[in-house]
Short mmCIF file of C-alpha atoms in Angstrom, two decimals:
data_model
loop_
_atom_site.label_atom_id
_atom_site.label_comp_id
_atom_site.label_asym_id
_atom_site.label_seq_id
_atom_site.Cartn_x
_atom_site.Cartn_y
_atom_site.Cartn_z
CA ASP A 1 0.00 0.00 0.00
CA LYS A 2 3.08 2.23 -0.19
CA LEU A 3 5.92 2.57 -2.64
CA LEU A 4 6.47 -0.55 -4.74
CA PHE A 5 9.97 -1.29 -5.99
CA LEU A 6 10.65 -4.23 -8.30
CA VAL A 7 14.28 -5.17 -8.27
CA GLU A 8 16.58 -7.81 -9.70
CA GLY A 9 20.19 -8.74 -8.99
CA ALA A 10 22.29 -9.73 -6.02
CA ALA A 11 20.74 -9.82 -2.55
CA GLY A 12 22.21 -7.45 0.02
CA ARG A 13 21.49 -4.29 1.99
CA CYS A 14 20.46 -0.95 0.52
CA ARG A 15 20.29 2.49 2.07
CA LEU A 16 16.93 4.23 1.89
CA GLY A 17 17.84 7.70 3.08
CA PRO A 18 15.55 10.63 2.23
CA GLU A 19 17.68 11.53 -0.78
CA ARG A 20 17.11 8.01 -2.15
CA ARG A 21 13.33 7.98 -2.23
CA GLY A 22 12.16 6.88 -5.66
CA VAL A 23 15.56 5.47 -6.60
CA MET A 24 15.77 1.91 -7.88
CA PHE A 25 18.23 -0.15 -5.87
CA LEU A 26 19.39 -2.95 -8.12
CA ILE A 27 19.06 -5.69 -5.55
CA THR A 28 16.78 -8.70 -5.29
CA ALA A 29 14.79 -7.62 -2.28
CA ALA A 30 11.69 -8.00 -0.14
CA ALA A 31 11.75 -5.77 2.89
CA THR A 32 9.77 -3.27 4.92
CA VAL A 33 11.47 -0.23 6.39
CA SER A 34 9.99 1.00 9.64
CA PRO A 35 9.58 4.75 10.16
CA GLY A 36 12.93 6.37 10.69
CA GLU A 37 14.95 3.40 9.47
CA SER A 38 17.49 3.98 6.73
CA GLU A 39 18.44 0.41 5.94
CA ALA A 40 16.63 -2.79 5.01
CA LYS A 41 17.67 -6.42 4.96
CA THR A 42 16.78 -7.89 1.61
CA SER A 43 15.66 -11.23 0.28
CA GLY A 44 13.16 -12.51 -2.26
CA ALA A 45 12.04 -10.92 -5.50
CA VAL A 46 9.66 -8.04 -4.79
CA ILE A 47 10.03 -5.33 -2.18
CA HIS A 48 7.34 -3.18 -0.61
CA VAL A 49 8.97 -0.16 1.01
CA ARG A 50 7.49 2.26 3.50
CA VAL A 51 9.32 5.57 3.51
CA SER A 52 9.36 8.05 6.38
CA ARG A 53 8.66 11.66 5.40
CA GLY A 54 8.82 14.66 7.69
CA GLY A 55 9.09 14.72 11.43
CA GLY A 56 7.55 12.41 13.95
CA GLY A 57 8.01 9.32 11.83
CA GLU A 58 4.77 9.96 9.94
CA GLU A 59 4.44 7.81 6.81
CA GLU A 60 2.80 8.83 3.58
CA GLU A 61 3.02 7.79 -0.01
CA ASP A 62 5.65 9.63 -2.04
CA LYS A 63 3.66 10.23 -5.22
CA SER A 64 6.59 11.90 -6.94
CA SER A 65 8.77 8.81 -6.68
CA SER A 66 9.76 6.88 -9.75
CA PHE A 67 8.71 3.27 -10.08
CA TRP A 68 11.66 1.36 -11.46
CA VAL A 69 12.32 -2.15 -12.71
CA ALA A 70 15.92 -3.07 -13.36
CA SER A 71 18.64 -5.69 -13.21
CA GLY A 72 22.21 -5.83 -11.95
CA CYS A 73 23.79 -4.87 -8.66
CA ARG A 74 24.25 -1.21 -7.78
CA ARG A 75 27.60 -0.15 -6.43
CA ARG A 76 28.08 3.08 -8.31
CA GLU A 77 25.67 4.52 -10.83
CA SER A 78 26.87 3.68 -14.34
CA SER A 79 26.93 6.18 -17.17
CA ALA A 80 23.98 4.36 -18.76
CA GLU A 81 21.95 4.67 -15.55
CA SER A 82 22.91 8.31 -15.20
CA SER A 83 21.82 8.95 -18.79
CA SER A 84 18.52 7.16 -18.15
CA ARG A 85 17.89 9.31 -15.10
CA ARG A 86 18.48 12.47 -17.13
CA ILE A 87 15.99 11.23 -19.73
CA ALA A 88 13.39 10.62 -17.00
CA ARG A 89 13.89 14.09 -15.57
CA SER A 90 13.32 15.66 -18.98
CA CYS A 91 10.01 13.81 -19.43
CA PRO A 92 7.87 13.91 -16.25
CA TRP A 93 5.58 11.15 -17.56
CA LEU A 94 8.45 8.68 -17.49
CA GLU A 95 9.10 9.31 -13.80
CA GLY A 96 5.91 7.44 -12.92
CA VAL A 97 6.55 4.50 -15.26
CA PRO A 98 8.62 1.35 -14.53
CA PHE A 99 12.13 1.43 -15.93
CA ILE A 100 13.61 -1.79 -17.35
CA ASP A 101 17.36 -1.98 -17.53
CA ARG A 102 19.08 -4.34 -19.95
CA CYS A 103 19.28 -7.79 -18.41
CA ASP A 104 19.61 -11.47 -19.25
CA GLU A 105 16.70 -13.72 -20.22
CA ALA A 106 16.22 -15.19 -16.75
CA SER A 107 16.12 -11.78 -15.08
CA LEU A 108 13.75 -10.38 -17.70
CA GLU A 109 11.36 -13.29 -17.15
CA ARG A 110 11.21 -12.44 -13.43
CA VAL A 111 10.76 -8.76 -14.21
CA ALA A 112 7.89 -9.49 -16.62
CA ALA A 113 6.22 -11.78 -14.09
CA ALA A 114 6.51 -9.16 -11.35
CA ILE A 115 5.06 -6.44 -13.57
CA ALA A 116 2.20 -8.71 -14.64
CA ALA A 117 1.34 -9.52 -11.04
CA ARG A 118 1.94 -6.16 -9.34
CA TYR A 119 1.68 -3.35 -11.87
CA SER A 120 -1.76 -2.09 -12.88
CA GLY A 121 -0.41 0.09 -15.70
CA GLU A 122 0.71 -1.01 -19.16
CA PHE A 123 3.75 1.04 -20.21
CA CYS A 124 7.31 0.60 -19.03
CA TRP A 125 10.36 2.32 -20.45
CA ALA A 126 14.00 1.67 -21.25
CA SER A 127 16.92 3.63 -22.65
CA CYS A 128 18.57 0.71 -24.47
CA PHE A 129 17.71 0.12 -28.15
CA ASP A 130 20.06 -2.80 -28.69
CA ALA A 131 18.42 -5.21 -31.16
CA GLU A 132 18.87 -8.28 -28.96
CA PHE A 133 17.39 -6.47 -25.95
CA VAL A 134 14.40 -5.39 -28.04
CA ALA A 135 13.97 -8.98 -29.24
CA SER A 136 14.16 -10.27 -25.68
CA LEU A 137 11.43 -7.86 -24.60
CA MET A 138 9.28 -9.05 -27.49
CA SER A 139 9.79 -12.69 -26.55
CA HIS A 140 8.56 -11.91 -23.03
CA GLY A 141 5.29 -10.39 -24.20
CA PHE A 142 6.19 -6.70 -24.38
CA LEU A 143 5.02 -4.84 -27.46
CA THR A 144 7.91 -2.44 -28.06
CA MET A 145 7.21 1.17 -29.02
CA ALA A 146 9.25 4.38 -28.71
CA GLN A 147 8.86 8.01 -27.73
CA ARG A 148 10.83 11.14 -28.50
CA VAL A 149 12.28 12.85 -25.42
CA GLY A 150 13.80 16.13 -26.46
CA ARG A 151 15.19 16.84 -29.91
CA GLU A 152 17.47 13.86 -30.47
CA THR A 153 16.76 11.61 -27.49
CA TYR A 154 14.37 8.66 -27.45
CA ALA A 155 12.94 6.26 -24.91
CA LEU A 156 11.91 2.69 -25.62
CA LEU A 157 8.36 1.98 -24.44
CA PRO A 158 7.76 -1.74 -23.81
CA LYS A 159 4.00 -2.18 -23.34
CA LEU A 160 2.41 -5.05 -21.48
CA HIS A 161 -1.32 -4.71 -22.15
CA ARG A 162 -3.77 -5.59 -19.41
CA TYR A 163 -5.81 -7.21 -22.17
CA ARG A 164 -4.28 -8.32 -25.46
CA CYS A 165 -6.52 -8.43 -28.52
CA ALA A 166 -5.63 -11.73 -30.21
CA LEU A 167 -7.01 -13.94 -32.97
CA ARG A 168 -7.14 -17.71 -32.77
CA PHE A 169 -7.39 -18.78 -36.37
CA GLU A 170 -10.34 -21.10 -35.91
CA ASP A 171 -12.31 -17.95 -35.01
CA ARG A 172 -11.23 -15.85 -38.01
CA HIS A 173 -13.90 -14.22 -40.14
CA THR A 174 -13.37 -13.01 -43.71
CA PRO A 175 -16.26 -11.03 -45.25
CA ARG A 176 -17.34 -12.11 -48.72
CA SER A 177 -16.79 -8.57 -49.97
CA VAL A 178 -13.13 -8.79 -48.97
CA ARG A 179 -12.67 -12.13 -50.73
CA ARG A 180 -14.31 -10.75 -53.85
CA LYS A 181 -12.10 -7.65 -53.97
CA ALA A 182 -8.94 -9.59 -53.09
CA ARG A 183 -8.51 -10.89 -56.65
CA ARG A 184 -7.21 -7.49 -57.79
CA PHE A 185 -4.36 -7.47 -55.25
CA ALA A 186 -1.10 -9.35 -54.83
CA VAL A 187 0.53 -9.98 -51.44
CA SER A 188 4.07 -10.73 -50.35
CA ARG A 189 6.15 -11.35 -47.26
CA ASP A 190 9.46 -9.67 -46.37
CA ARG A 191 9.68 -7.96 -49.74
CA ASP A 192 10.27 -4.31 -48.76
CA PHE A 193 10.96 -3.46 -45.11
CA ALA A 194 11.85 0.18 -45.81
CA ALA A 195 8.72 0.82 -47.89
CA VAL A 196 6.46 -0.63 -45.19
CA VAL A 197 8.07 1.47 -42.46
CA GLY A 198 7.80 4.53 -44.70
CA GLY A 199 4.13 3.85 -45.39
CA ILE A 200 3.39 3.54 -41.67
CA ALA A 201 5.22 6.81 -40.94
CA ARG A 202 3.34 8.70 -43.66
CA GLN A 203 -0.07 7.45 -42.58
CA HIS A 204 0.34 7.96 -38.85
CA GLY A 205 2.35 11.19 -38.99
CA ASP A 206 3.19 12.67 -35.58
CA GLU A 207 1.50 9.73 -33.84
CA CYS A 208 3.94 7.25 -35.39
CA TRP A 209 6.16 5.75 -32.68
CA LEU A 210 8.60 4.11 -35.09
CA TYR A 211 11.47 6.47 -34.27
CA PRO A 212 14.96 5.98 -35.80
CA PRO A 213 16.64 3.92 -33.03
CA LEU A 214 13.73 1.48 -32.86
CA VAL A 215 13.57 1.21 -36.66
CA ALA A 216 17.32 0.50 -36.69
CA ALA A 217 16.89 -2.29 -34.13
CA LEU A 218 13.98 -3.80 -36.06
CA ALA A 219 15.94 -3.57 -39.32
CA ARG A 220 18.82 -5.50 -37.76
CA LEU A 221 16.39 -8.17 -36.57
CA PHE A 222 14.80 -8.27 -40.02
CA GLU A 223 18.14 -8.78 -41.72
CA ALA A 224 19.73 -11.19 -39.20
CA GLN A 225 17.05 -13.80 -38.64
CA PRO A 226 16.34 -15.14 -36.11
CA SER A 227 17.60 -13.43 -32.96
CA SER A 228 19.01 -15.30 -29.99
CA SER A 229 15.60 -14.77 -28.37
CA ASN A 230 13.89 -16.79 -31.13
CA VAL A 231 12.30 -13.69 -32.64
CA ARG A 232 11.95 -13.03 -36.37
CA VAL A 233 10.82 -9.65 -37.71
CA HIS A 234 8.53 -9.78 -40.76
CA THR A 235 6.70 -7.49 -43.12
CA PHE A 236 3.56 -8.31 -45.08
CA GLU A 237 2.85 -6.25 -48.19
CA CYS A 238 -0.22 -5.75 -50.38
CA TRP A 239 0.27 -4.58 -53.98
CA ARG A 240 -1.88 -3.16 -56.76
CA GLY A 241 0.27 -3.55 -59.83
CA ASP A 242 3.65 -2.05 -58.91
CA ASP A 243 2.23 0.12 -56.11
CA LEU A 244 2.48 -0.83 -52.46
CA VAL A 245 -1.02 -0.05 -51.17
CA ALA A 246 -0.99 -1.67 -47.72
CA GLY A 247 1.44 -3.36 -45.39
CA GLU A 248 2.30 -4.23 -41.84
CA LEU A 249 5.32 -4.75 -39.64
CA GLY A 250 5.45 -7.47 -36.99
CA TYR A 251 7.41 -10.36 -35.54
CA ALA A 252 7.12 -14.07 -34.88
CA CYS A 253 8.01 -15.85 -31.65
CA GLY A 254 7.44 -19.60 -31.79
CA ASP A 255 3.90 -20.08 -33.12
CA VAL A 256 2.73 -16.58 -32.09
CA TYR A 257 2.82 -13.68 -34.55
CA THR A 258 2.55 -10.09 -33.26
CA SER A 259 1.57 -7.07 -35.35
CA LEU A 260 3.33 -3.82 -34.51
CA SER A 261 1.75 -1.36 -36.94
CA GLY A 262 0.42 -1.08 -40.47
CA PHE A 263 -0.95 1.24 -43.15
CA SER A 264 -3.13 1.31 -46.24
CA THR A 265 -3.55 3.80 -49.07
CA LEU A 266 -6.48 2.32 -51.02
CA PRO A 267 -9.99 1.35 -49.89
CA SER A 268 -10.18 -2.37 -49.07
CA ALA A 269 -6.40 -2.84 -49.38
CA GLY A 270 -5.89 -3.01 -45.61
CA SER A 271 -8.75 -5.47 -45.17
CA VAL A 272 -7.38 -7.68 -47.94
CA GLN A 273 -3.89 -7.61 -46.45
CA CYS A 274 -5.23 -8.57 -43.00
CA ALA A 275 -7.36 -11.39 -44.38
CA ALA A 276 -4.48 -12.77 -46.44
CA THR A 277 -2.06 -12.49 -43.51
CA ALA A 278 -4.47 -14.32 -41.20
CA ASN A 279 -4.84 -17.33 -43.47
CA TRP A 280 -1.16 -17.27 -44.43
CA LEU A 281 -0.23 -17.58 -40.75
CA ARG A 282 -2.89 -20.24 -40.14
CA VAL A 283 -1.74 -22.47 -42.98
CA SER A 284 1.88 -21.98 -41.86
CA GLY A 285 0.96 -23.53 -38.50
CA TYR A 286 0.66 -20.48 -36.24
CA ALA A 287 -1.64 -20.74 -33.23
CA LEU A 288 -2.21 -17.08 -32.38
CA TRP A 289 -2.12 -13.67 -34.04
CA ASP A 290 -1.41 -11.01 -31.39
CA LEU A 291 -3.01 -7.76 -32.55
CA GLY A 292 -2.12 -5.55 -29.58
CA MET A 293 -4.80 -3.17 -28.34
CA GLU A 294 -8.48 -3.70 -29.03
CA LEU A 295 -9.96 -1.97 -32.09
CA PRO A 296 -13.31 -2.61 -33.81
CA TYR A 297 -11.83 -3.99 -37.03
CA LYS A 298 -9.83 -6.55 -35.04
CA LEU A 299 -12.93 -7.78 -33.24
CA ALA A 300 -14.71 -7.98 -36.60
CA MET A 301 -11.95 -10.35 -37.78
CA GLY A 302 -12.82 -12.67 -34.87
CA ALA A 303 -10.23 -11.53 -32.32
CA THR A 304 -10.99 -11.54 -28.59
CA ASN A 305 -9.34 -9.96 -25.56
CA MET A 306 -6.94 -12.13 -23.55
CA PRO A 307 -6.12 -11.18 -19.93
CA ARG A 308 -2.47 -10.34 -19.41
CA ALA A 309 -1.68 -13.50 -17.44
CA ASP A 310 -3.24 -15.76 -20.08
CA PHE A 311 -1.35 -14.05 -22.89
CA LEU A 312 1.97 -14.29 -21.06
CA ALA A 313 1.41 -18.00 -20.46
CA VAL A 314 1.00 -18.53 -24.22
CA VAL A 315 4.10 -16.45 -25.00
CA LYS A 316 6.16 -18.31 -22.41
CA GLN A 317 5.51 -21.58 -24.23
CA ALA A 318 6.02 -20.01 -27.65
CA ARG A 319 9.49 -18.60 -26.92
CA LEU A 320 10.80 -22.08 -26.09
CA ARG A 321 10.63 -22.91 -29.80
CA PRO A 322 12.21 -21.31 -32.87
CA PRO A 323 9.78 -19.15 -34.85
CA LEU A 324 7.79 -21.10 -37.39
CA PRO A 325 8.73 -20.42 -41.01
CA ILE A 326 6.01 -18.61 -42.94
CA LEU A 327 5.30 -20.49 -46.14
CA ALA A 328 6.31 -19.33 -49.65
CA ALA A 329 9.62 -17.93 -50.76
CA ASP A 330 10.74 -14.57 -49.40
CA ALA A 331 9.50 -11.67 -51.54
CA ALA A 332 7.32 -13.94 -53.73
CA LEU A 333 4.20 -12.24 -55.09
CA LEU A 334 1.02 -14.24 -54.50
CA ASN A 335 -2.53 -13.46 -55.51
CA ALA A 336 -4.36 -12.27 -52.40
CA ARG A 337 -7.55 -14.21 -53.15
CA ASP A 338 -5.60 -17.45 -53.55
CA VAL A 339 -3.83 -16.86 -50.24
CA ILE A 340 -7.13 -16.14 -48.46
CA ASP A 341 -8.65 -19.34 -49.87
CA ALA A 342 -5.62 -21.62 -49.40
CA ASP A 343 -6.46 -24.59 -47.17
CA ARG A 344 -3.20 -26.56 -47.09
CA PRO A 345 0.55 -25.83 -47.10
CA SER A 346 1.16 -27.53 -50.46
CA LEU A 347 -0.64 -24.68 -52.23
CA PHE A 348 2.22 -22.36 -51.30
CA ALA A 349 4.74 -24.61 -53.05
CA ARG A 350 3.64 -23.38 -56.43
CA ASP A 351 3.25 -19.92 -57.85
CA LEU A 352 -0.20 -18.71 -56.73
CA ALA A 353 -0.12 -15.46 -58.66
CA SER A 354 1.58 -13.48 -61.36
CA PRO A 355 3.34 -10.24 -60.36
CA THR A 356 0.59 -8.14 -61.94
CA ALA A 357 -3.04 -7.90 -60.92
CA PRO A 358 -5.77 -9.14 -63.28
CA PRO A 359 -7.93 -6.66 -65.15
CA ASP A 360 -10.95 -5.18 -63.36
CA ALA A 361 -13.26 -7.35 -65.47
CA ALA A 362 -12.17 -10.33 -63.35
CA LEU A 363 -12.96 -8.74 -60.00
CA ASP A 364 -16.37 -10.28 -59.41
CA ARG A 365 -15.38 -13.88 -59.95
#
């Protein structure tokens, strides 16, 4: 009922003097500090700390304190930690959000479990954009976003939704109008990463969270597949002739595929791309399409909301396995209608479409 600190690292003792309120001590700890005390014995994984403020030993919640999540053992603040603290001071919103320091897989699993159990919010933040760290966050259920902090400074925003909108493929729904219009489009996988990212940025404008350091990390994961965290970054594209008219960016972890963001420039193109992607993943053997936050069009596809704990349980099993390959050769152009209607993997072994769309006279077939 007071300050909650989530900490990882070596057990020990930490000082909790008045100047240290709100500071993350990088120690595995579970301790209560009585009024007036400045030290706490530590053990366990989660620590609830009561902090004395003012005279007379009166306790009250320090609402200005940061809520940190981290790993490692603090002896002297590193330059990276100091830089992170400066970033937090320049963006007041970050001071009330858990901070995740770069850590190994085992530590990150404990951090994710503690956040899931104890943290009622959704956003965390980090200052590290290393590609392997980003992939590790993804494999532990965090949907990674970014935010600008100042002119040339950025914060990574790992998000752990309270409810994840997800599609189990047996529940998918494809409207007949989408199937009918799909014949005019071709679809591809991993054909043009830069064009998809550019399309997302143009459509979403100032609300686009794909800032340069996150794009660089995703590009490295796209080019060097898979990561040590069993994550593969993918793009799905939808074409009308030579024009890219819709696309999305996401990643696979085991048999779970997660969408990060997407765009469309023509009516129906986005719906066709989503319908083709859904069946493409299904036929490739995927069990779940993670769509992030709830939106009406996702529910119309058949998606439902999964509680955080249920979603993390699925992801925990998925990351134990390498990501499933998505059928068809990289960059191959397939007719969208054929992909939507495909019912077995063998159909992807042959060329399902020519690179150009059929004439409009064939649209109503």
